[in-house]
Amino acid sequence: MKEGFVLKSRKADADALSKINRYTRREFGPDEVYTFSVVLCDNEIDRDNERFSIGALKQLAPLFLGRTGIFNHSMKTQNQTARIYDCAVEQDETRRTKAGEPYCRLVAQAYLPRCGKNADLILELESGIKKEVSVGCAVGKVTCSICGADLKRGGCAHKKGKMYGGQICCAVLDEPTDAYEWSFVAVPAQREAGVIKSFAAGEENAEAVLKAIASSDGGITLTGGQARALLKQVERLKGEAECGRQYRMELEKSFVKFAGLSQPELSAEMLRRVAAGMSAEDLKCFESAYRKRAEQLLPLTPQLAGTQKKESGGNAEFKI
């Protein structure tokens, strides 16, 4: 038995529904199912001084497809709560485990029908009461992390949890042969296994995604549509940022020009440094003030108005 934790739910998109409906007897719509993500297990050393190899996590992913979720590993029909419809390994290159490996976790997508019977469970999931999970699986190989000895065939003299040459001894679980089930439990062996956060149902706009990221204290899972919406927002913001840069460049040039006309004793280079250090709001105010002052000192407005008029055959004639 190894443990995980649950992520917050989201509304199933078209891709999720197509995977869910492989396990249903009729087609279900997005408002009929409640979906959530579950970290089933990872490659970190757990409370039992055991860890999965990265290869084992990758092999477990297809084995957990279609597996049912229950309570406290009690294999009774009435304890069935949800079913896994998708599963994959996520890797975080910025994080290292105690064994020095890149941190990896096995994340599953699960669903359950929205009905009166499940209302309390959904509320418990949303409120974080039901969060920790545990998985039941079988592995074909268990080795010592220090010497590589086969612990299923007699083991070695190394003790799990002890340090040897700066490395902690643990049992490495590898070559999984089966995945039985996953259960909601109170205390998981793996500290980071369970339900993790996603975001509100059916929201595929960038604002909703950003809001969920800002409020999350755990992982975030995006659908394809949500990822595309976020990328679209990033591209839009990049375009707006470029317009902003162009506007500021013109504003700085204008500031340097009018400040130089108003105070010719100030060098252009010094004015450019001053402009570069100003906020956009301050730069706009100073540019406007120096523009007005320069207009008072010099005739900046082109003299295009007519200065003399004479009558010619009933027609008005202007000289410029």
JSON list of N, CA, C and O in Angstrom, two decimals, residues 293-315:
[
{"chain": "A", "resi": 293, "resn": "ARG", "atom": "N", "xyz": [5.87, 74.51, -21.23]},
{"chain": "A", "resi": 293, "resn": "ARG", "atom": "CA", "xyz": [6.88, 75.55, -21.00]},
{"chain": "A", "resi": 293, "resn": "ARG", "atom": "C", "xyz": [7.63, 75.88, -22.28]},
{"chain": "A", "resi": 293, "resn": "ARG", "atom": "O", "xyz": [7.93, 77.05, -22.58]},
{"chain": "A", "resi": 294, "resn": "ALA", "atom": "N", "xyz": [7.95, 74.84, -23.06]},
{"chain": "A", "resi": 294, "resn": "ALA", "atom": "CA", "xyz": [8.66, 75.06, -24.32]},
{"chain": "A", "resi": 294, "resn": "ALA", "atom": "C", "xyz": [7.82, 75.86, -25.30]},
{"chain": "A", "resi": 294, "resn": "ALA", "atom": "O", "xyz": [8.32, 76.69, -26.05]},
{"chain": "A", "resi": 295, "resn": "GLU", "atom": "N", "xyz": [6.51, 75.61, -25.31]},
{"chain": "A", "resi": 295, "resn": "GLU", "atom": "CA", "xyz": [5.62, 76.34, -26.20]},
{"chain": "A", "resi": 295, "resn": "GLU", "atom": "C", "xyz": [5.52, 77.81, -25.82]},
{"chain": "A", "resi": 295, "resn": "GLU", "atom": "O", "xyz": [5.27, 78.67, -26.67]},
{"chain": "A", "resi": 296, "resn": "GLN", "atom": "N", "xyz": [5.71, 78.09, -24.55]},
{"chain": "A", "resi": 296, "resn": "GLN", "atom": "CA", "xyz": [5.72, 79.49, -24.11]},
{"chain": "A", "resi": 296, "resn": "GLN", "atom": "C", "xyz": [7.00, 80.20, -24.52]},
{"chain": "A", "resi": 296, "resn": "GLN", "atom": "O", "xyz": [7.00, 81.41, -24.80]},
{"chain": "A", "resi": 297, "resn": "LEU", "atom": "N", "xyz": [8.11, 79.44, -24.56]},
{"chain": "A", "resi": 297, "resn": "LEU", "atom": "CA", "xyz": [9.40, 80.05, -24.89]},
{"chain": "A", "resi": 297, "resn": "LEU", "atom": "C", "xyz": [9.63, 80.14, -26.39]},
{"chain": "A", "resi": 297, "resn": "LEU", "atom": "O", "xyz": [10.27, 81.08, -26.87]},
{"chain": "A", "resi": 298, "resn": "LEU", "atom": "N", "xyz": [9.13, 79.15, -27.12]},
{"chain": "A", "resi": 298, "resn": "LEU", "atom": "CA", "xyz": [9.39, 79.08, -28.55]},
{"chain": "A", "resi": 298, "resn": "LEU", "atom": "C", "xyz": [8.08, 78.86, -29.31]},
{"chain": "A", "resi": 298, "resn": "LEU", "atom": "O", "xyz": [7.17, 78.19, -28.81]},
{"chain": "A", "resi": 299, "resn": "PRO", "atom": "N", "xyz": [7.98, 79.36, -30.55]},
{"chain": "A", "resi": 299, "resn": "PRO", "atom": "CA", "xyz": [6.78, 79.12, -31.38]},
{"chain": "A", "resi": 299, "resn": "PRO", "atom": "C", "xyz": [6.80, 77.71, -31.95]},
{"chain": "A", "resi": 299, "resn": "PRO", "atom": "O", "xyz": [7.23, 77.49, -33.08]},
{"chain": "A", "resi": 300, "resn": "LEU", "atom": "N", "xyz": [6.36, 76.76, -31.14]},
{"chain": "A", "resi": 300, "resn": "LEU", "atom": "CA", "xyz": [6.42, 75.36, -31.58]},
{"chain": "A", "resi": 300, "resn": "LEU", "atom": "C", "xyz": [5.33, 75.00, -32.57]},
{"chain": "A", "resi": 300, "resn": "LEU", "atom": "O", "xyz": [5.46, 74.07, -33.36]},
{"chain": "A", "resi": 301, "resn": "THR", "atom": "N", "xyz": [4.19, 75.75, -32.54]},
{"chain": "A", "resi": 301, "resn": "THR", "atom": "CA", "xyz": [3.09, 75.44, -33.43]},
{"chain": "A", "resi": 301, "resn": "THR", "atom": "C", "xyz": [3.33, 76.05, -34.81]},
{"chain": "A", "resi": 301, "resn": "THR", "atom": "O", "xyz": [3.59, 77.25, -34.90]},
{"chain": "A", "resi": 302, "resn": "PRO", "atom": "N", "xyz": [3.32, 75.26, -35.89]},
{"chain": "A", "resi": 302, "resn": "PRO", "atom": "CA", "xyz": [3.54, 75.80, -37.23]},
{"chain": "A", "resi": 302, "resn": "PRO", "atom": "C", "xyz": [2.53, 76.89, -37.54]},
{"chain": "A", "resi": 302, "resn": "PRO", "atom": "O", "xyz": [1.34, 76.78, -37.24]},
{"chain": "A", "resi": 303, "resn": "GLN", "atom": "N", "xyz": [3.02, 78.00, -38.17]},
{"chain": "A", "resi": 303, "resn": "GLN", "atom": "CA", "xyz": [2.15, 79.13, -38.51]},
{"chain": "A", "resi": 303, "resn": "GLN", "atom": "C", "xyz": [1.50, 78.88, -39.86]},
{"chain": "A", "resi": 303, "resn": "GLN", "atom": "O", "xyz": [1.98, 79.33, -40.91]},
{"chain": "A", "resi": 304, "resn": "LEU", "atom": "N", "xyz": [0.41, 78.16, -39.86]},
{"chain": "A", "resi": 304, "resn": "LEU", "atom": "CA", "xyz": [-0.28, 77.79, -41.10]},
{"chain": "A", "resi": 304, "resn": "LEU", "atom": "C", "xyz": [-1.54, 78.59, -41.32]},
{"chain": "A", "resi": 304, "resn": "LEU", "atom": "O", "xyz": [-2.19, 78.46, -42.35]},
{"chain": "A", "resi": 305, "resn": "ALA", "atom": "N", "xyz": [-1.93, 79.42, -40.32]},
{"chain": "A", "resi": 305, "resn": "ALA", "atom": "CA", "xyz": [-3.16, 80.18, -40.47]},
{"chain": "A", "resi": 305, "resn": "ALA", "atom": "C", "xyz": [-2.96, 81.33, -41.44]},
{"chain": "A", "resi": 305, "resn": "ALA", "atom": "O", "xyz": [-1.87, 81.87, -41.58]},
{"chain": "A", "resi": 306, "resn": "GLY", "atom": "N", "xyz": [-4.01, 81.76, -42.15]},
{"chain": "A", "resi": 306, "resn": "GLY", "atom": "CA", "xyz": [-3.91, 82.86, -43.11]},
{"chain": "A", "resi": 306, "resn": "GLY", "atom": "C", "xyz": [-3.58, 84.16, -42.39]},
{"chain": "A", "resi": 306, "resn": "GLY", "atom": "O", "xyz": [-4.16, 84.47, -41.36]},
{"chain": "A", "resi": 307, "resn": "THR", "atom": "N", "xyz": [-2.63, 84.92, -42.92]},
{"chain": "A", "resi": 307, "resn": "THR", "atom": "CA", "xyz": [-2.22, 86.17, -42.29]},
{"chain": "A", "resi": 307, "resn": "THR", "atom": "C", "xyz": [-2.74, 87.40, -43.01]},
{"chain": "A", "resi": 307, "resn": "THR", "atom": "O", "xyz": [-2.72, 88.49, -42.47]},
{"chain": "A", "resi": 308, "resn": "GLN", "atom": "N", "xyz": [-3.18, 87.22, -44.25]},
{"chain": "A", "resi": 308, "resn": "GLN", "atom": "CA", "xyz": [-3.65, 88.38, -44.99]},
{"chain": "A", "resi": 308, "resn": "GLN", "atom": "C", "xyz": [-4.72, 87.94, -45.96]},
{"chain": "A", "resi": 308, "resn": "GLN", "atom": "O", "xyz": [-4.64, 86.86, -46.55]},
{"chain": "A", "resi": 309, "resn": "LYS", "atom": "N", "xyz": [-5.72, 88.73, -46.11]},
{"chain": "A", "resi": 309, "resn": "LYS", "atom": "CA", "xyz": [-6.82, 88.37, -47.00]},
{"chain": "A", "resi": 309, "resn": "LYS", "atom": "C", "xyz": [-7.11, 89.56, -47.89]},
{"chain": "A", "resi": 309, "resn": "LYS", "atom": "O", "xyz": [-7.12, 90.70, -47.45]},
{"chain": "A", "resi": 310, "resn": "LYS", "atom": "N", "xyz": [-7.37, 89.33, -49.16]},
{"chain": "A", "resi": 310, "resn": "LYS", "atom": "CA", "xyz": [-7.80, 90.42, -50.05]},
{"chain": "A", "resi": 310, "resn": "LYS", "atom": "C", "xyz": [-8.93, 89.92, -50.92]},
{"chain": "A", "resi": 310, "resn": "LYS", "atom": "O", "xyz": [-9.03, 88.74, -51.23]},
{"chain": "A", "resi": 311, "resn": "GLU", "atom": "N", "xyz": [-9.77, 90.83, -51.32]},
{"chain": "A", "resi": 311, "resn": "GLU", "atom": "CA", "xyz": [-10.91, 90.48, -52.16]},
{"chain": "A", "resi": 311, "resn": "GLU", "atom": "C", "xyz": [-10.49, 90.54, -53.62]},
{"chain": "A", "resi": 311, "resn": "GLU", "atom": "O", "xyz": [-9.78, 91.45, -54.04]},
{"chain": "A", "resi": 312, "resn": "SER", "atom": "N", "xyz": [-10.89, 89.55, -54.38]},
{"chain": "A", "resi": 312, "resn": "SER", "atom": "CA", "xyz": [-10.56, 89.52, -55.81]},
{"chain": "A", "resi": 312, "resn": "SER", "atom": "C", "xyz": [-11.75, 88.97, -56.56]},
{"chain": "A", "resi": 312, "resn": "SER", "atom": "O", "xyz": [-11.98, 87.77, -56.57]},
{"chain": "A", "resi": 313, "resn": "GLY", "atom": "N", "xyz": [-12.49, 89.91, -57.19]},
{"chain": "A", "resi": 313, "resn": "GLY", "atom": "CA", "xyz": [-13.63, 89.48, -57.98]},
{"chain": "A", "resi": 313, "resn": "GLY", "atom": "C", "xyz": [-14.67, 88.76, -57.19]},
{"chain": "A", "resi": 313, "resn": "GLY", "atom": "O", "xyz": [-15.28, 87.81, -57.67]},
{"chain": "A", "resi": 314, "resn": "GLY", "atom": "N", "xyz": [-14.87, 89.20, -55.99]},
{"chain": "A", "resi": 314, "resn": "GLY", "atom": "CA", "xyz": [-15.89, 88.56, -55.16]},
{"chain": "A", "resi": 314, "resn": "GLY", "atom": "C", "xyz": [-15.42, 87.30, -54.48]},
{"chain": "A", "resi": 314, "resn": "GLY", "atom": "O", "xyz": [-16.15, 86.71, -53.71]},
{"chain": "A", "resi": 315, "resn": "ASN", "atom": "N", "xyz": [-14.18, 86.86, -54.79]},
{"chain": "A", "resi": 315, "resn": "ASN", "atom": "CA", "xyz": [-13.65, 85.65, -54.17]},
{"chain": "A", "resi": 315, "resn": "ASN", "atom": "C", "xyz": [-12.67, 86.03, -53.08]},
{"chain": "A", "resi": 315, "resn": "ASN", "atom": "O", "xyz": [-11.83, 86.92, -53.26]}
]
